[in-house]
GROMACS .gro file of C-alpha atoms in nm:
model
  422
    1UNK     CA    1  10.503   8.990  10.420
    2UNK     CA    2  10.718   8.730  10.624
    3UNK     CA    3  10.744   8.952  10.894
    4UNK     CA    4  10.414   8.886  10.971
    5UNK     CA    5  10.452   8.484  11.014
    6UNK     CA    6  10.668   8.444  11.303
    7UNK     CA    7  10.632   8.547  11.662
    8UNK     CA    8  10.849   8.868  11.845
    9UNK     CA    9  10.990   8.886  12.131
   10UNK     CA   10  10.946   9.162  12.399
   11UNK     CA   11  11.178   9.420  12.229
   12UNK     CA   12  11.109   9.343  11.882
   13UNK     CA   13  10.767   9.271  11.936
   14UNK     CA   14  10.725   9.608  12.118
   15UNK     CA   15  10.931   9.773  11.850
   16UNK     CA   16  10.675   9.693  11.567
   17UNK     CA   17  10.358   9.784  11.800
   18UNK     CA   18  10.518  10.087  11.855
   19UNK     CA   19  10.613  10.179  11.485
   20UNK     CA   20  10.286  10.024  11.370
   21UNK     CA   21  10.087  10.267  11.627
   22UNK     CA   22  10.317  10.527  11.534
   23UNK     CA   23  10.170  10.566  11.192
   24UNK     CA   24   9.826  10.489  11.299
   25UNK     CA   25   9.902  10.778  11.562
   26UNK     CA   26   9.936  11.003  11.226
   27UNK     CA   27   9.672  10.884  11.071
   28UNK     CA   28   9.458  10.946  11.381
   29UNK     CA   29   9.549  11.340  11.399
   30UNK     CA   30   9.458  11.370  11.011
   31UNK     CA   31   9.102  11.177  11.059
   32UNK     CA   32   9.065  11.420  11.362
   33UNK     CA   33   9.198  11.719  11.214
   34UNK     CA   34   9.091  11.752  10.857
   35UNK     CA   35   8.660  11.716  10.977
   36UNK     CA   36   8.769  12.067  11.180
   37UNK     CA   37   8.817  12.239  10.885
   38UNK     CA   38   8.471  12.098  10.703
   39UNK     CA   39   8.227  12.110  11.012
   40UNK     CA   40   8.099  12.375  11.221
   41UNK     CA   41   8.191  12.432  11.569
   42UNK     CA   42   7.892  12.245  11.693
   43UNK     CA   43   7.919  11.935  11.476
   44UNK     CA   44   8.297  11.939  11.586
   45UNK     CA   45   8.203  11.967  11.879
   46UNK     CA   46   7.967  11.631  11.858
   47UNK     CA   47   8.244  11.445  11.693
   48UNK     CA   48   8.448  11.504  11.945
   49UNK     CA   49   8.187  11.325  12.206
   50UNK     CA   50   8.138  11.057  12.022
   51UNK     CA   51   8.483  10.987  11.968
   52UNK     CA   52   8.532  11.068  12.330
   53UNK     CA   53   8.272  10.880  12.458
   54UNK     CA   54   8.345  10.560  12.226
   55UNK     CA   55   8.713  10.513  12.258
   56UNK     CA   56   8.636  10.546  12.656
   57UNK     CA   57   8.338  10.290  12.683
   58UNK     CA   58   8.536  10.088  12.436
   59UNK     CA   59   8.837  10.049  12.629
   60UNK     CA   60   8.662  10.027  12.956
   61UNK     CA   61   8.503   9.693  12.841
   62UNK     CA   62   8.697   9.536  12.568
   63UNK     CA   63   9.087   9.612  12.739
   64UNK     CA   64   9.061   9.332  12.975
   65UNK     CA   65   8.965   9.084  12.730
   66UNK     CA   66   9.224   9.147  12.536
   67UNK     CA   67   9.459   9.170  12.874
   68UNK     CA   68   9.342   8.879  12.993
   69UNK     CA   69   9.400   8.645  12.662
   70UNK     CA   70   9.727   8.811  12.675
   71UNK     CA   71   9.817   8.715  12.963
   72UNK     CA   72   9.676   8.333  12.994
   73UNK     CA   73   9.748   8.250  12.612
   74UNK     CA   74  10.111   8.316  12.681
   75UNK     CA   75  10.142   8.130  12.994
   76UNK     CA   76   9.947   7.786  12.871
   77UNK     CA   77  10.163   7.830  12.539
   78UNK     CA   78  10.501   7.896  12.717
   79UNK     CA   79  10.372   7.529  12.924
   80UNK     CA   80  10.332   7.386  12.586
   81UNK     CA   81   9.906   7.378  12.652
   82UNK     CA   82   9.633   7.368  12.470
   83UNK     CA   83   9.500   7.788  12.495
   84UNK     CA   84   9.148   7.663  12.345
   85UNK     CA   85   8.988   7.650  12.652
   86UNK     CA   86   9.131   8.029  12.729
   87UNK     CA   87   8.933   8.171  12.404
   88UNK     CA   88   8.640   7.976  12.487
   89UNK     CA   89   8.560   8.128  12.840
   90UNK     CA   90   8.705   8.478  12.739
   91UNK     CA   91   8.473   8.490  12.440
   92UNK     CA   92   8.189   8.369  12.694
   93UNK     CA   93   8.274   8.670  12.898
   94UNK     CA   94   8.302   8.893  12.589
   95UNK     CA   95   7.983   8.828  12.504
   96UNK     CA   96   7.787   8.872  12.851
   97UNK     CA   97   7.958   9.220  12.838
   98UNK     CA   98   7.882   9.306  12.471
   99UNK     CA   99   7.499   9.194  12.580
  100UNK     CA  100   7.448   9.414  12.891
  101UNK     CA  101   7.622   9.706  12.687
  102UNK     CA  102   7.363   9.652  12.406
  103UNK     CA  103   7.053   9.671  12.637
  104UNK     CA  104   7.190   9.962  12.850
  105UNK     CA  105   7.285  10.167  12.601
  106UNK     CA  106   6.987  10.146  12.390
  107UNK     CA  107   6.765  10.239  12.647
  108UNK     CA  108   6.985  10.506  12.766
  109UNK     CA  109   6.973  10.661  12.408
  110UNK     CA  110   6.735  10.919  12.468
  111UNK     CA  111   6.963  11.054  12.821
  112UNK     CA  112   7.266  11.029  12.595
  113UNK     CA  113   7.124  11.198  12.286
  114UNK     CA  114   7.025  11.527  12.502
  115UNK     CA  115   7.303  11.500  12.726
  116UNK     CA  116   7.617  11.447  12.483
  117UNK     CA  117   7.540  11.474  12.156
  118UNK     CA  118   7.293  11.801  12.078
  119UNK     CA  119   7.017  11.627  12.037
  120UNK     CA  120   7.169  11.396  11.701
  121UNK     CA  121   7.033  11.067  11.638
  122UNK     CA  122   7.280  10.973  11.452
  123UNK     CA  123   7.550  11.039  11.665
  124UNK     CA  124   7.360  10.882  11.949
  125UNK     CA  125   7.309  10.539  11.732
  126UNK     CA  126   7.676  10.556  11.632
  127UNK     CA  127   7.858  10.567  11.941
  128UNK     CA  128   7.649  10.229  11.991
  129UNK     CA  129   7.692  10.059  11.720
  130UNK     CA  130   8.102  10.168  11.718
  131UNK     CA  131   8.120   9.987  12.049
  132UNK     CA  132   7.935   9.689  11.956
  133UNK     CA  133   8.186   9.689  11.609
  134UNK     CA  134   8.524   9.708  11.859
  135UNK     CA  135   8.426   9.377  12.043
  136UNK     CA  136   8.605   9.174  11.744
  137UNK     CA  137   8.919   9.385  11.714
  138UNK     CA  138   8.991   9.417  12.065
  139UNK     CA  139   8.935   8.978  12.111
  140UNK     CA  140   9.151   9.000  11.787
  141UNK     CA  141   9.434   9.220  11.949
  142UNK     CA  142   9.435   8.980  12.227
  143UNK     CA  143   9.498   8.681  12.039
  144UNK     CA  144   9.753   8.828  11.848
  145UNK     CA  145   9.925   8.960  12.182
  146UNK     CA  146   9.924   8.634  12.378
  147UNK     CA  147  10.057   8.412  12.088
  148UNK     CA  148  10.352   8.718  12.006
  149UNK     CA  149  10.219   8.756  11.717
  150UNK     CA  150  10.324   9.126  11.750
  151UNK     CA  151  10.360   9.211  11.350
  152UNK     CA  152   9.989   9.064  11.278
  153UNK     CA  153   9.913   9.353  11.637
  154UNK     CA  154  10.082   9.623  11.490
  155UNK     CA  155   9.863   9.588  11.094
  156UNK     CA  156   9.572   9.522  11.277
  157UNK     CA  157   9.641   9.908  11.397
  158UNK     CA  158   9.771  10.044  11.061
  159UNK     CA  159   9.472   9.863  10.878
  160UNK     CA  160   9.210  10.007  11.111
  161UNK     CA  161   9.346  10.361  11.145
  162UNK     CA  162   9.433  10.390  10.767
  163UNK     CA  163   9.091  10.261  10.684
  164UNK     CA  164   8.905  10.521  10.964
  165UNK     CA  165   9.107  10.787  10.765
  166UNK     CA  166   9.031  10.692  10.385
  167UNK     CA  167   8.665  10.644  10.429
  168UNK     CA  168   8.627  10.928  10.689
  169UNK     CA  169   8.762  11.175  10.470
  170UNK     CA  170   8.576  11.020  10.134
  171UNK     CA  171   8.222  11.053  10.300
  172UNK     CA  172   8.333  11.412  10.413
  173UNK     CA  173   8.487  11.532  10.092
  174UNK     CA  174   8.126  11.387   9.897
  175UNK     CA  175   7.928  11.614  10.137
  176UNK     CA  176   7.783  11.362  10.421
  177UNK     CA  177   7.924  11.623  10.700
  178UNK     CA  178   7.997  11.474  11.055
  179UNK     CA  179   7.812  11.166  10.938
  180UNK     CA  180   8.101  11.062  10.757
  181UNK     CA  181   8.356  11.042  11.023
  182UNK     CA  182   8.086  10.881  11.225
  183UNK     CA  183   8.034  10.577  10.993
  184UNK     CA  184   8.426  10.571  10.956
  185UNK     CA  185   8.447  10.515  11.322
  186UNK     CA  186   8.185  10.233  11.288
  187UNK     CA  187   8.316  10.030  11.020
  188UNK     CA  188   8.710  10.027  11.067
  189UNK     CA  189   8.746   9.770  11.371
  190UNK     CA  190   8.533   9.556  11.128
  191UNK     CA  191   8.779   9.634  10.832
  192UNK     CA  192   9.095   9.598  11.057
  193UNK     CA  193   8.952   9.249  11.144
  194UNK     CA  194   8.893   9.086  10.790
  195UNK     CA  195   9.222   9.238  10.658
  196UNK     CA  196   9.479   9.073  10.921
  197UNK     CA  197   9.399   8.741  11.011
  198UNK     CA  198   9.542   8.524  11.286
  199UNK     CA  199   9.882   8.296  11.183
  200UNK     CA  200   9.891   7.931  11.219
  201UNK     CA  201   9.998   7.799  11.591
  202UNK     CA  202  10.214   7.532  11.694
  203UNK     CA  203  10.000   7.221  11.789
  204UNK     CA  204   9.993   7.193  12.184
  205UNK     CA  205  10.207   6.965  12.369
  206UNK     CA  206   9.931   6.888  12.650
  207UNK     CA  207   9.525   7.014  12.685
  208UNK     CA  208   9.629   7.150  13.013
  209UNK     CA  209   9.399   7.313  13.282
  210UNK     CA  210   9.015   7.351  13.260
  211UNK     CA  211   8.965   7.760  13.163
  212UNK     CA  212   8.619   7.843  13.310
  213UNK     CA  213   8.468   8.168  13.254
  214UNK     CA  214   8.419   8.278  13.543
  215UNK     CA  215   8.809   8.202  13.614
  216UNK     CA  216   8.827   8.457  13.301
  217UNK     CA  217   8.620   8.738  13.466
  218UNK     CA  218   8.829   8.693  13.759
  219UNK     CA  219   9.102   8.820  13.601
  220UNK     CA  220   8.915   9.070  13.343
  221UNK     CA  221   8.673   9.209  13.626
  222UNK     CA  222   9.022   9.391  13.835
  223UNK     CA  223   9.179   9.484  13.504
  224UNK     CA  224   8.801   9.640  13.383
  225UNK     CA  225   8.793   9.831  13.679
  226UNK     CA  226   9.148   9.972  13.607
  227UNK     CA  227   9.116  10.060  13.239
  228UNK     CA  228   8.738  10.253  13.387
  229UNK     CA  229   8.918  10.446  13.659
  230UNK     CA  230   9.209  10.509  13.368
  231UNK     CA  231   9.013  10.653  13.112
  232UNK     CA  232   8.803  10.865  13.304
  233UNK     CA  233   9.101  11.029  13.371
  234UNK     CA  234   9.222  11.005  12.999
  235UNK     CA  235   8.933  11.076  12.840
  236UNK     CA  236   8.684  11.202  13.052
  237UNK     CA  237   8.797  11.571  13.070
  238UNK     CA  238   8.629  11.646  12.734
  239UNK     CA  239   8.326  11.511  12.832
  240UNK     CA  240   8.325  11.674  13.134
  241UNK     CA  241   8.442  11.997  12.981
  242UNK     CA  242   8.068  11.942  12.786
  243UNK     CA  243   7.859  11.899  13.097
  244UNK     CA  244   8.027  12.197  13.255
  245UNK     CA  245   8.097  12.451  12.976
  246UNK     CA  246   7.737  12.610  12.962
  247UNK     CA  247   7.604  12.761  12.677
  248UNK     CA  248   7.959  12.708  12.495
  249UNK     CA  249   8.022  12.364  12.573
  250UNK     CA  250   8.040  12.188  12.249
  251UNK     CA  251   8.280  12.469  12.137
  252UNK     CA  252   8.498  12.464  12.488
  253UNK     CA  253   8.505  12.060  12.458
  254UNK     CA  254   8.595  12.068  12.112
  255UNK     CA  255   8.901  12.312  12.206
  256UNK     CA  256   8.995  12.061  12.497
  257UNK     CA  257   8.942  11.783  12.231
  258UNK     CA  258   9.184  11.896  11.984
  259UNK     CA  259   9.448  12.004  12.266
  260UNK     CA  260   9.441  11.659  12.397
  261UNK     CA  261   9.439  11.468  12.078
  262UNK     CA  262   9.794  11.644  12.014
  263UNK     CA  263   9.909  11.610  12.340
  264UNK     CA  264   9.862  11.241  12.387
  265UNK     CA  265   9.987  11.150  11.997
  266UNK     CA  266  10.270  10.967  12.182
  267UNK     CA  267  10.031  10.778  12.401
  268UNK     CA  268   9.833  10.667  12.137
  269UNK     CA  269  10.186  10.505  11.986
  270UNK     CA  270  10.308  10.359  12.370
  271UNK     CA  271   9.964  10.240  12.496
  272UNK     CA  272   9.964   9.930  12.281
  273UNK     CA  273  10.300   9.877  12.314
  274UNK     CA  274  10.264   9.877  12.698
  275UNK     CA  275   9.964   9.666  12.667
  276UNK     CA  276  10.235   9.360  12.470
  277UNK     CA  277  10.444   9.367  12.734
  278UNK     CA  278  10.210   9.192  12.977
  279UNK     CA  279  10.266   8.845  12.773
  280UNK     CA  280  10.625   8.876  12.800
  281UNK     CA  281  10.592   9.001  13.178
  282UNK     CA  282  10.433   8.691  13.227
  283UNK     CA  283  10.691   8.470  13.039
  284UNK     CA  284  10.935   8.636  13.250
  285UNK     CA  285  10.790   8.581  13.585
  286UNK     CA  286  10.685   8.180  13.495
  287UNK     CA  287  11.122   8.157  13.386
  288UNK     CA  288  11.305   8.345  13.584
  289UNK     CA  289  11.079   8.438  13.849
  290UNK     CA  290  11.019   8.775  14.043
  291UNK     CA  291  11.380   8.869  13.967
  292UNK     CA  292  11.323   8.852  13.644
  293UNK     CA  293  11.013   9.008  13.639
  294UNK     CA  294  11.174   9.302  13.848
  295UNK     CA  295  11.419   9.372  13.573
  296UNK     CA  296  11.226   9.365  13.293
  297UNK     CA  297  10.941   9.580  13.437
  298UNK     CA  298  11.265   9.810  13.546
  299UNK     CA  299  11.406   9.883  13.214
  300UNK     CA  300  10.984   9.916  13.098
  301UNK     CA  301  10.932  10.199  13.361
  302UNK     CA  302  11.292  10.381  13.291
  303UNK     CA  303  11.201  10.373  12.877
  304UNK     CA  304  10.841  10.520  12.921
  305UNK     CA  305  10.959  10.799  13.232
  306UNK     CA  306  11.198  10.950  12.937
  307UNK     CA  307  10.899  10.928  12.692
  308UNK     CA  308  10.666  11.121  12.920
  309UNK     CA  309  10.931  11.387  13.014
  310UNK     CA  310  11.031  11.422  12.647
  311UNK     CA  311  10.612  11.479  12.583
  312UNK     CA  312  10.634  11.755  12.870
  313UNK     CA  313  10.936  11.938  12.721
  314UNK     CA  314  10.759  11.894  12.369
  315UNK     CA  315  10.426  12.045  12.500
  316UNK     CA  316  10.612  12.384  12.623
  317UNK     CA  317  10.851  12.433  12.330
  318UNK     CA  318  10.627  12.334  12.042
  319UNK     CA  319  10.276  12.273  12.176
  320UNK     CA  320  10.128  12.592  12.073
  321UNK     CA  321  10.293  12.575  11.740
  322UNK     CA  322  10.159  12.220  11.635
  323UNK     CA  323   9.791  12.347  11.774
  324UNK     CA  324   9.826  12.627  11.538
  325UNK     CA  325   9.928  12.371  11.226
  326UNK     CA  326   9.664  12.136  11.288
  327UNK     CA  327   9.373  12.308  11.381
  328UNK     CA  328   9.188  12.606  11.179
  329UNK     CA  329   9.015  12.714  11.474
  330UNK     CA  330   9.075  12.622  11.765
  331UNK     CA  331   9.338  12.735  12.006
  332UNK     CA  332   9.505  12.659  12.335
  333UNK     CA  333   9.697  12.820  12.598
  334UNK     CA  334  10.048  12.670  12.730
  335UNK     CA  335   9.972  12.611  13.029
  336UNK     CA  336   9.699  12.368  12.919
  337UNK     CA  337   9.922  12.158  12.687
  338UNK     CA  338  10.141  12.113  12.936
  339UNK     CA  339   9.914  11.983  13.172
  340UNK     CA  340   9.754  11.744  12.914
  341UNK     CA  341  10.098  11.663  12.827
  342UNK     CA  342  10.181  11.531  13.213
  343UNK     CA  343   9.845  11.380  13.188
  344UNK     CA  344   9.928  11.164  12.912
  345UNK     CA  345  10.290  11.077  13.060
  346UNK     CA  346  10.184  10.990  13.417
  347UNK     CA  347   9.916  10.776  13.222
  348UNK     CA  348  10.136  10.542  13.070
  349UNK     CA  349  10.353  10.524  13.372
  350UNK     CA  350  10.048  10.364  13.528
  351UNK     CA  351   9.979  10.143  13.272
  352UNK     CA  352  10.355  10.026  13.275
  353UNK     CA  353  10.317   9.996  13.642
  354UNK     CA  354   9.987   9.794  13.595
  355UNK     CA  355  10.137   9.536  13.392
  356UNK     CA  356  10.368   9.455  13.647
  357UNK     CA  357  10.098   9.409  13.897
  358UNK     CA  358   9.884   9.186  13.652
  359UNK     CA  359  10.186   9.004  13.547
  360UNK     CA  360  10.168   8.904  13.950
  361UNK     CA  361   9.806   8.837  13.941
  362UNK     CA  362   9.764   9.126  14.123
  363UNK     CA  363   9.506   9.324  13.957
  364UNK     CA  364   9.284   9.454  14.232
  365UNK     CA  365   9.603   9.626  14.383
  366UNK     CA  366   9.632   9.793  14.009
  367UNK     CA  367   9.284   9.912  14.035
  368UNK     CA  368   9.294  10.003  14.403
  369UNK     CA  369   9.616  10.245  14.246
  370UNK     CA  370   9.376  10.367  13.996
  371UNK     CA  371   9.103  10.475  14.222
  372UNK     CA  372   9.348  10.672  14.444
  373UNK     CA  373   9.425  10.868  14.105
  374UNK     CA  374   9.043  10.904  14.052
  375UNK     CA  375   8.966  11.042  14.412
  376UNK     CA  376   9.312  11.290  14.360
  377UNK     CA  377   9.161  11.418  14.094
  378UNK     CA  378   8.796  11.481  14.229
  379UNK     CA  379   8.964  11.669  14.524
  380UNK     CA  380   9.145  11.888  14.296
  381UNK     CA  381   8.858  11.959  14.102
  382UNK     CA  382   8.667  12.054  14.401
  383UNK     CA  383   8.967  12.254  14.541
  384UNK     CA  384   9.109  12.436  14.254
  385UNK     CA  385   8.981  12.805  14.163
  386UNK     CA  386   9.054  12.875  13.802
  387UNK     CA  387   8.955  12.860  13.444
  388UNK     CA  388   8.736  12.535  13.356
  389UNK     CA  389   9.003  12.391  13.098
  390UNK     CA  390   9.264  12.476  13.295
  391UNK     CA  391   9.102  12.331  13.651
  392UNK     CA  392   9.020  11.993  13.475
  393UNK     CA  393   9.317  11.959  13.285
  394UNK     CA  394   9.523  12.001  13.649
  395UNK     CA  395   9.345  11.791  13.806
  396UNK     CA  396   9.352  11.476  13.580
  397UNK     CA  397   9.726  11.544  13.555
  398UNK     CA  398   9.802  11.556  13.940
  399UNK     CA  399   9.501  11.276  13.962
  400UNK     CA  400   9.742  11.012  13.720
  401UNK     CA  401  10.080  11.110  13.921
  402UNK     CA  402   9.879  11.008  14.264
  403UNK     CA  403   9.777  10.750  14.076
  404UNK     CA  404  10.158  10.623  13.916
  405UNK     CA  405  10.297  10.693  14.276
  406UNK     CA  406  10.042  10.491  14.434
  407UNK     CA  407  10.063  10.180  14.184
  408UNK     CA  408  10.442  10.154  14.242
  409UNK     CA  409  10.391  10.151  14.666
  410UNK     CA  410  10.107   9.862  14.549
  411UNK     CA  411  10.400   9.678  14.330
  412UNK     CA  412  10.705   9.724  14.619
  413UNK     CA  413  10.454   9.546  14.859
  414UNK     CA  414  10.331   9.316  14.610
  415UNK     CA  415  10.665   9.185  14.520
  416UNK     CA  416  10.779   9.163  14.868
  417UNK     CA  417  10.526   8.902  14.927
  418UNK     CA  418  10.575   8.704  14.631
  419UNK     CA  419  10.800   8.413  14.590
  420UNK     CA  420  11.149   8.474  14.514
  421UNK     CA  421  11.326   8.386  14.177
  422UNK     CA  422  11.426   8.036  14.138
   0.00000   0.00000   0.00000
């Protein structure tokens, strides 16, 4: 286990995020897979919400705290300060969110319950409590991020996903039906935490700065906004396949579900290894200023637009194939894993693109990118006259290329009004 008591640099560091995430990713598709042989249509169908409607609510608020501790805990360490004062007003922050979340979701149970989950308590309760459980991890990944300690990042996934997998598929195989993958979902951010703890720091040369928390939110507000408008583009095609579908929407959702579970498999490996690179985006820019920033962000872009047209290629050659391997059930046509397929790839072109702009402290110009996505994609909806799967999975896809084209017109201007390089 040495590996996991020094820091990483940006490639190595993104190198064991992205193998860690890698098998997590596989461990993800047979936690999500195996319940669709077990469950009814219906209860797929449910699990599919809830894991929907968690991992989108989750990332929505707990992504910027982690951003922002990434992004301020390497800066005051790289200055050789004292990052207490960073954790402090971020877990302020963390907190204030976790609290309005609690109260707003509870009493929104009873909308949520009819509207998402057919009318299941349990389900309902769960998607609450599995928010409220991801706080930890998420503070946890950010710590872990801004100190480069990329190993510890990358078993924090493994331990979580592995964990999610082993006691999802226990509680089915004993008879607890979509319960069981429900309480899995619960309980493994809480496992991931006590198995992989944080590694001892160097002491800091100087305290540094005051941190307030409201100098935290300034930060984590922008990059909120951008992981909201992102995963309602990500994400929020199943659910909206469900509010849409009529008197098949559970089934319908669960179909769009499992086609975009397989399709994004490779953004489920990049995403966190995007998400590291903003530490070392910001080491570069405090070195060897906007230069340096501009080549590393280069070579970032250039690795993940061969990803995403490798995904695309994937989706038309084997898509259909891997759908039929995985899933019992449940089928889907070409055309739609292709689209889901661009989806994914345009989405981690913006988040590449996003880190750039954070990296510059310019955050609100990442959202602002994001929202043009978000409208593209609400015209298209409106505009487009075709099959439901096919409309929303078209739109979301041409929504996140407005979005990637808009983000790098945001960074060109951006840059042009920052200081040059030293």
């Amino acid at each position: 286990m040495n590996f996991l008591k020094g820091r990483q640099g940006a490639g190595t560091g993104s190198l064991y995020v992205a193998g860690a995430f890698g098998i997590s990713g596989f461990l993800t598709v047979v936690f999500l897979g195996l319940p669709e042989r077990f469950l009814s249509a219906r209860d797929y169908g449910g699990l599919a919400q809830l894991w929907t409607a968690t991992f989108l609510v989750v990332q929505v608020l707990w992504i910027g705290v982690s951003q922002t501790l990434g992004r301020y805990v390497a800066e005051r360490e790289a200055r050789g300060e004292d990052t207490a004062p960073v954790l402090a007003s971020v877990r302020r922050v963390q907190l204030v969110l976790l609290a309005v979340f609690l109260v707003v979701g509870l009493a929104a149970s009873p909308l949520l319950n009819r509207a998402l989950f057919g009318e299941n308590w349990l389900l309902t309760l769960g998607f609450v409590a599995a928010v409220a459980t991801y706080a930890p991890e998420y503070f946890r990944r950010g710590t872990f991020s801004g100190h480069r300690q990329f190993a510890r990042l990358g078993a924090l996934h493994v331990a979580e996903s592995a964990s999610r997998m082993l006691l999802g598929s226990a509680l089915l195989f004993v008879g607890l039906g979509v319960v069981g993958p429900a309480v899995a979902i619960v309980l493994a951010p809480l496992i991931g935490v006590l198995a992989v703890r944080p590694a001892a720091v160097s002491r800091p040369e100087s305290p540094g700065e005051s941190f307030s928390a409201t100098e935290a939110f300034r930060f984590t507000g922008p990059v909120l906004l951008c992981v909201a408008f992102g995963q309602l583009m990500m994400n929020g095609g199943t659910i909206l396949v469900g509010l849409l579908g009529g008197p098949n929407a559970l089934r319908s959702s669960a179909a769009f579900f499992a086609a975009l579970i397989l399709m994004r498999a490779p953004q489920y490996v990049m995403s966190p290894a995007i998400s590291a690179l903003l530490p070392n985006a910001s080491r570069a820019l405090a070195t060897y200023g906007t230069l340096g920033l501009d080549r590393f962000i280069l070579r970032a872009v250039s690795v993940v637009a061969a990803i995403g047209l490798a995904m695309v290629v994937g989706a038309g050659l084997l898509g259909e194939w891997v759908m039929d391997l995985v899933f019992r059930d449940l089928q889907a046509e070409r055309a739609l894993l292709v689209a889901l397929a661009t989806l994914a790839a345009f989405y981690l072109l913006c988040e590449t693109i996003s880190q750039a702009l954070f990296a510059l402290g310019r955050a609100r110009l990442a959202a602002l990118g994001w929202a043009f996505g978000l409208v593209a994609s609400i015209c298209c909806l409106a505009v487009l006259d075709i099959g439901l799967l096919d409309k929303v999975s078209i739109s979301l896809a041409l929504g996140a290329g407005a979005a990637a084209f808009a983000q790098a017109i945001l960074y060109l201007l951006a840059r042009r009004s920052t200081q040059a390089a030293p």
